[in-house]
Backbone as ProteinMPNN parsed JSONL, in Angstrom:
{"seq_chain_A": "XXXXXXXXXXXXXXXXXXXXXXXXXXXXXXXXXXXXXXXXXXXXXXXXXXXXXXXXXXXXXXXXXXXXXXXXXXXXXXXXXXXXXXXXXXXXXXXXXXXXXXXXX", "coords_chain_A": {"N_chain_A": [[0.834, -1.185, 0.0], [0.268, 2.33, -0.442], [0.877, 4.843, 1.771], [0.22, 7.915, 3.271], [0.538, 11.463, 4.114], [-1.696, 12.907, 3.197], [-5.335, 12.935, 3.015], [-6.228, 11.364, 0.901], [-4.297, 9.433, 0.778], [-4.618, 8.072, 3.086], [-3.963, 9.448, 5.437], [-1.773, 8.682, 7.048], [-2.786, 6.388, 8.198], [-2.57, 3.068, 7.999], [-4.538, 1.186, 7.272], [-6.193, 2.645, 5.676], [-4.745, 3.308, 3.492], [-3.627, 3.394, 0.009], [-4.281, 0.65, -1.97], [-1.989, -1.446, -3.751], [-1.406, -2.95, -6.942], [-0.002, -5.827, -8.266], [1.924, -6.069, -11.22], [1.141, -8.221, -13.911], [3.008, -9.1, -15.773], [5.568, -8.018, -15.152], [6.639, -8.759, -12.215], [7.813, -7.294, -10.147], [6.851, -4.792, -10.373], [4.527, -2.489, -9.259], [1.283, -1.033, -9.228], [-1.254, 1.545, -8.86], [-4.782, 2.373, -8.861], [-4.999, 5.058, -8.935], [-5.1, 8.292, -7.391], [-6.495, 11.34, -6.066], [-4.767, 14.262, -5.443], [-4.068, 17.342, -3.731], [-3.314, 20.155, -5.745], [-0.106, 21.675, -6.178], [0.783, 21.293, -3.572], [2.878, 19.97, -1.239], [3.167, 16.527, -0.673], [3.752, 13.932, 1.534], [4.791, 10.497, 1.647], [4.903, 6.878, 2.076], [5.768, 3.442, 1.352], [4.105, 0.479, 2.36], [3.995, -2.837, 3.516], [1.347, -4.987, 3.889], [-0.452, -7.563, 5.588], [-2.378, -9.729, 3.653], [-4.715, -10.987, 4.516], [-5.357, -10.176, 7.224], [-4.794, -7.469, 7.131], [-2.985, -6.215, 8.711], [0.062, -4.446, 9.462], [3.006, -5.591, 7.988], [5.564, -4.718, 7.353], [7.12, -1.502, 7.095], [8.48, 0.382, 4.349], [12.026, 0.204, 3.958], [13.319, 2.874, 4.481], [14.593, 5.83, 5.569], [13.773, 8.586, 5.377], [10.674, 10.18, 4.45], [8.989, 9.71, 1.315], [8.335, 12.121, -1.277], [5.933, 14.049, -3.091], [4.985, 16.567, -5.376], [2.305, 17.654, -6.671], [1.709, 19.043, -9.857], [0.166, 19.244, -12.087], [-2.726, 18.349, -14.13], [-2.733, 15.577, -14.387], [-0.503, 13.179, -13.217], [2.203, 10.848, -13.273], [3.701, 8.956, -10.889], [6.836, 7.728, -10.509], [8.759, 5.552, -8.773], [10.999, 4.179, -9.424], [13.161, 4.914, -10.898], [12.637, 5.038, -13.624], [12.66, 2.462, -14.609], [10.507, 0.798, -15.391], [9.233, 1.939, -17.599], [8.791, 0.914, -20.124], [6.762, -0.915, -19.941], [3.55, -1.715, -21.043], [0.732, 0.253, -20.24], [-2.563, 0.042, -19.131], [-5.14, 2.009, -20.609], [-6.608, 4.818, -18.952], [-9.238, 6.932, -17.762], [-9.242, 10.474, -17.187], [-10.374, 12.501, -14.675], [-11.203, 15.819, -14.451], [-10.474, 18.174, -12.026], [-10.649, 21.23, -10.407], [-9.007, 21.835, -8.155], [-7.43, 19.615, -7.76], [-5.145, 16.913, -8.555], [-4.792, 13.965, -10.445], [-3.061, 11.218, -9.327], [-1.229, 8.594, -10.493]], "CA_chain_A": [[0.0, 0.0, 0.0], [0.894, 3.639, -0.33], [0.279, 5.531, 2.903], [0.864, 9.218, 3.383], [-0.003, 12.544, 4.919], [-2.989, 13.416, 2.703], [-6.51, 12.079, 3.222], [-6.282, 10.416, -0.219], [-3.322, 8.369, 1.055], [-4.931, 7.472, 4.367], [-3.55, 10.283, 6.575], [-0.844, 7.843, 7.809], [-3.464, 5.208, 8.734], [-2.265, 2.033, 7.01], [-5.75, 0.517, 6.787], [-6.846, 3.538, 4.715], [-3.816, 3.571, 2.4], [-4.007, 3.004, -1.351], [-3.775, -0.676, -2.333], [-1.21, -1.564, -4.981], [-1.674, -4.16, -7.712], [1.22, -6.32, -8.908], [1.851, -6.25, -12.667], [1.162, -9.633, -14.277], [4.193, -9.387, -16.573], [6.764, -7.645, -14.377], [6.16, -8.947, -10.852], [8.352, -6.323, -9.192], [6.214, -3.506, -10.676], [3.229, -2.348, -8.598], [0.582, 0.191, -9.621], [-2.538, 1.79, -8.194], [-5.795, 2.909, -9.764], [-4.852, 6.502, -8.953], [-5.723, 9.076, -6.317], [-6.471, 12.78, -6.283], [-4.026, 15.028, -4.439], [-4.157, 18.792, -3.925], [-2.279, 20.738, -6.598], [0.896, 22.581, -5.612], [0.926, 21.066, -2.138], [3.779, 18.854, -0.978], [2.566, 15.385, 0.004], [4.716, 12.908, 1.914], [4.225, 9.15, 1.649], [5.79, 5.713, 2.138], [5.157, 2.169, 1.0], [3.992, -0.427, 3.494], [3.503, -4.175, 3.189], [0.319, -5.407, 4.846], [-0.945, -8.92, 5.454], [-3.583, -9.721, 2.806], [-5.884, -11.47, 5.253], [-5.687, -9.356, 8.394], [-4.562, -6.051, 6.865], [-1.987, -5.705, 9.647], [1.354, -4.067, 8.892], [4.109, -6.54, 8.046], [6.713, -3.825, 7.507], [7.222, -0.269, 6.311], [9.662, 0.344, 3.496], [13.277, 0.488, 4.666], [13.772, 4.192, 4.019], [14.475, 6.716, 6.73], [12.978, 9.776, 5.057], [9.451, 9.973, 3.668], [9.01, 10.111, -0.091], [7.561, 13.346, -1.467], [5.452, 14.398, -4.417], [4.432, 17.921, -5.439], [1.489, 17.64, -7.888], [1.757, 20.314, -10.582], [-0.66, 19.215, -13.294], [-3.987, 17.627, -14.066], [-2.453, 14.151, -14.212], [0.923, 12.876, -13.081], [2.567, 9.475, -12.961], [4.829, 8.952, -9.961], [7.678, 6.545, -10.687], [9.792, 5.447, -7.752], [11.869, 3.108, -9.9], [14.147, 5.548, -11.775], [12.289, 4.805, -15.021], [12.908, 1.072, -14.975], [9.352, 0.123, -15.968], [8.551, 2.773, -18.588], [8.487, 0.142, -21.314], [5.616, -1.797, -19.721], [2.314, -1.075, -21.479], [-0.213, 0.564, -19.176], [-3.944, 0.111, -19.627], [-5.623, 3.39, -20.603], [-7.588, 5.183, -17.927], [-9.725, 8.271, -18.012], [-8.834, 11.484, -16.22], [-11.427, 13.419, -14.264], [-10.616, 17.117, -14.16], [-10.967, 18.903, -10.871], [-9.895, 22.477, -10.333], [-8.012, 21.901, -7.081], [-6.806, 18.319, -7.548], [-4.455, 16.215, -9.634], [-4.857, 12.517, -10.285], [-1.745, 10.605, -9.264], [-1.317, 7.174, -10.783]], "C_chain_A": [[0.873, 1.24, 0.0], [0.148, 4.363, 0.779], [0.999, 6.861, 3.06], [0.072, 10.224, 4.179], [-1.393, 13.001, 4.473], [-4.114, 12.429, 3.013], [-6.585, 11.004, 2.136], [-5.337, 9.238, -0.028], [-3.497, 7.804, 2.465], [-4.54, 8.249, 5.602], [-2.706, 9.475, 7.566], [-1.519, 6.668, 8.521], [-3.33, 4.102, 7.694], [-3.512, 1.359, 6.449], [-6.497, 1.351, 5.76], [-5.95, 3.867, 3.513], [-4.311, 3.036, 1.065], [-3.416, 1.632, -1.679], [-3.003, -0.624, -3.658], [-1.476, -2.919, -5.615], [-0.389, -4.57, -8.426], [0.976, -6.534, -10.397], [1.979, -7.739, -12.999], [2.414, -10.031, -15.045], [5.465, -9.17, -15.76], [6.385, -7.645, -12.903], [6.724, -7.973, -9.83], [7.823, -4.912, -9.466], [4.811, -3.499, -10.083], [2.598, -1.034, -9.016], [-0.68, 0.356, -8.773], [-3.518, 2.296, -9.237], [-5.717, 4.422, -9.856], [-5.585, 7.152, -7.794], [-5.666, 10.549, -6.702], [-5.761, 13.452, -5.117], [-4.152, 16.509, -4.752], [-2.997, 19.28, -4.785], [-1.376, 21.656, -5.8], [1.002, 22.481, -4.098], [1.771, 19.816, -1.932], [3.05, 17.765, -0.2], [3.649, 14.36, 0.283], [4.022, 11.553, 1.974], [5.314, 8.105, 1.785], [5.013, 4.501, 1.656], [5.156, 1.277, 2.233], [3.445, -1.762, 2.995], [2.551, -4.591, 4.299], [-0.077, -6.845, 4.556], [-2.257, -8.895, 4.665], [-4.841, -10.109, 3.565], [-6.296, -10.518, 6.36], [-5.588, -7.863, 8.133], [-3.529, -5.433, 7.781], [-0.668, -5.433, 8.942], [2.364, -5.188, 9.089], [5.396, -5.744, 8.212], [6.56, -2.595, 6.614], [8.447, -0.379, 5.433], [10.886, 0.777, 4.292], [13.888, 1.773, 4.117], [13.542, 5.154, 5.168], [13.551, 7.898, 6.463], [11.707, 9.379, 4.304], [9.699, 10.349, 2.222], [8.132, 11.352, -0.217], [7.128, 13.5, -2.911], [4.799, 15.774, -4.321], [3.61, 17.989, -6.723], [1.437, 19.019, -8.55], [0.864, 20.34, -11.811], [-1.92, 18.419, -13.091], [-3.814, 16.139, -13.859], [-0.948, 13.947, -14.181], [1.081, 11.38, -12.846], [3.789, 9.555, -12.056], [5.564, 7.64, -10.139], [8.757, 6.563, -9.617], [10.784, 4.35, -8.123], [12.964, 3.614, -10.846], [13.917, 5.205, -13.237], [12.41, 3.378, -15.496], [11.744, 0.423, -15.715], [8.636, 0.939, -17.033], [8.156, 2.015, -19.837], [7.291, -0.773, -21.163], [4.348, -1.088, -20.177], [1.349, -0.893, -20.311], [-1.602, 0.667, -19.78], [-4.427, 1.551, -19.577], [-6.628, 3.624, -19.49], [-8.042, 6.606, -18.201], [-9.291, 9.206, -16.888], [-10.026, 12.376, -15.929], [-10.764, 14.732, -13.889], [-11.293, 17.727, -12.941], [-10.064, 20.101, -10.69], [-8.786, 22.442, -9.303], [-7.261, 20.59, -6.882], [-6.109, 17.804, -8.791], [-4.589, 14.732, -9.383], [-3.441, 11.977, -10.33], [-1.921, 9.124, -9.483], [0.059, 6.548, -10.754]], "O_chain_A": [[2.042, 1.21, 0.384], [-1.077, 4.483, 0.732], [2.227, 6.93, 2.993], [-0.921, 9.897, 4.828], [-2.188, 13.44, 5.305], [-3.873, 11.244, 3.242], [-6.962, 9.866, 2.415], [-5.548, 8.169, -0.601], [-2.605, 7.125, 2.974], [-4.756, 7.773, 6.717], [-2.901, 9.574, 8.777], [-0.895, 6.019, 9.361], [-3.92, 4.194, 6.617], [-3.541, 0.999, 5.273], [-7.349, 0.826, 5.043], [-6.351, 4.618, 2.624], [-5.302, 2.308, 1.008], [-2.197, 1.463, -1.669], [-3.334, 0.148, -4.558], [-1.735, -3.906, -4.926], [0.236, -3.758, -9.108], [-0.04, -7.104, -10.794], [2.824, -8.434, -12.435], [2.838, -11.185, -14.976], [6.33, -10.044, -15.696], [5.87, -6.65, -12.393], [6.163, -7.837, -8.742], [8.291, -3.946, -8.863], [4.004, -4.385, -10.363], [3.292, -0.026, -9.147], [-1.108, -0.561, -8.072], [-3.132, 2.61, -10.363], [-6.305, 5.015, -10.76], [-6.571, 6.618, -7.286], [-4.88, 10.947, -7.562], [-6.107, 13.239, -3.955], [-4.323, 16.89, -5.91], [-1.849, 18.88, -4.588], [-1.817, 22.33, -4.869], [1.279, 23.472, -3.422], [1.416, 18.733, -2.398], [2.396, 18.041, 0.806], [4.381, 13.962, -0.623], [2.839, 11.457, 2.3], [6.498, 8.401, 1.631], [3.785, 4.518, 1.562], [6.081, 1.313, 3.045], [2.545, -1.804, 2.156], [2.891, -4.555, 5.481], [-0.04, -7.288, 3.408], [-3.152, -8.113, 4.985], [-5.922, -9.599, 3.272], [-7.452, -10.1, 6.427], [-6.223, -7.07, 8.828], [-3.22, -4.248, 7.651], [-0.321, -6.092, 7.962], [2.559, -5.677, 10.202], [6.215, -6.037, 9.083], [5.961, -2.645, 5.54], [9.359, -1.149, 5.733], [10.792, 1.615, 5.19], [14.866, 1.736, 3.371], [12.428, 5.275, 5.678], [12.645, 8.171, 7.251], [11.678, 8.363, 3.608], [10.528, 11.212, 1.934], [7.283, 11.604, 0.637], [7.853, 13.133, -3.836], [4.151, 16.105, -3.328], [4.149, 18.346, -7.771], [1.161, 20.026, -7.899], [0.808, 21.352, -12.51], [-2.161, 17.878, -12.012], [-4.653, 15.499, -13.225], [-0.217, 14.478, -15.016], [0.198, 10.731, -12.286], [4.798, 10.158, -12.422], [4.993, 6.567, -9.945], [9.573, 7.483, -9.563], [11.338, 3.678, -7.254], [13.618, 2.816, -11.518], [14.869, 5.09, -14.01], [12.271, 3.116, -16.691], [11.966, -0.42, -16.584], [7.485, 0.627, -17.34], [7.251, 2.45, -20.549], [6.838, -1.357, -22.148], [4.088, 0.034, -19.743], [1.18, -1.796, -19.491], [-1.793, 1.303, -20.817], [-4.155, 2.253, -18.603], [-7.402, 2.735, -19.135], [-7.312, 7.392, -18.804], [-9.009, 8.765, -15.773], [-10.621, 12.942, -16.846], [-9.84, 14.741, -13.076], [-12.519, 17.783, -12.848], [-8.844, 19.991, -10.808], [-7.707, 22.979, -9.558], [-6.514, 20.466, -5.911], [-6.425, 18.191, -9.916], [-4.508, 14.282, -8.24], [-2.7, 12.252, -11.273], [-2.665, 8.463, -8.758], [0.195, 5.345, -10.976]]}, "name": "protein", "num_of_chains": 1, "seq": "XXXXXXXXXXXXXXXXXXXXXXXXXXXXXXXXXXXXXXXXXXXXXXXXXXXXXXXXXXXXXXXXXXXXXXXXXXXXXXXXXXXXXXXXXXXXXXXXXXXXXXXXX"}
């Protein structure tokens, strides 16, 4: 899951975080359906592994500092893999426009 400071990322409550889906082709690539974050507002987040049955935290990512994203457009893709998976085809999705939000996928 992705858990972070914003309400869209669960406000640091792991049970409310955004579930990630493992890619069928590249098993080390995980994606989400997308969330809306406030434009031009720094959002901190981390990845957490949760038990599929109980939902309890197994472990947080081994990273001291929180990750950060600063949404600046109507739609952004956040890649935390240094571009490693850009060649994987992504299913098309529609973008809902909202004046104060950006969809992060």
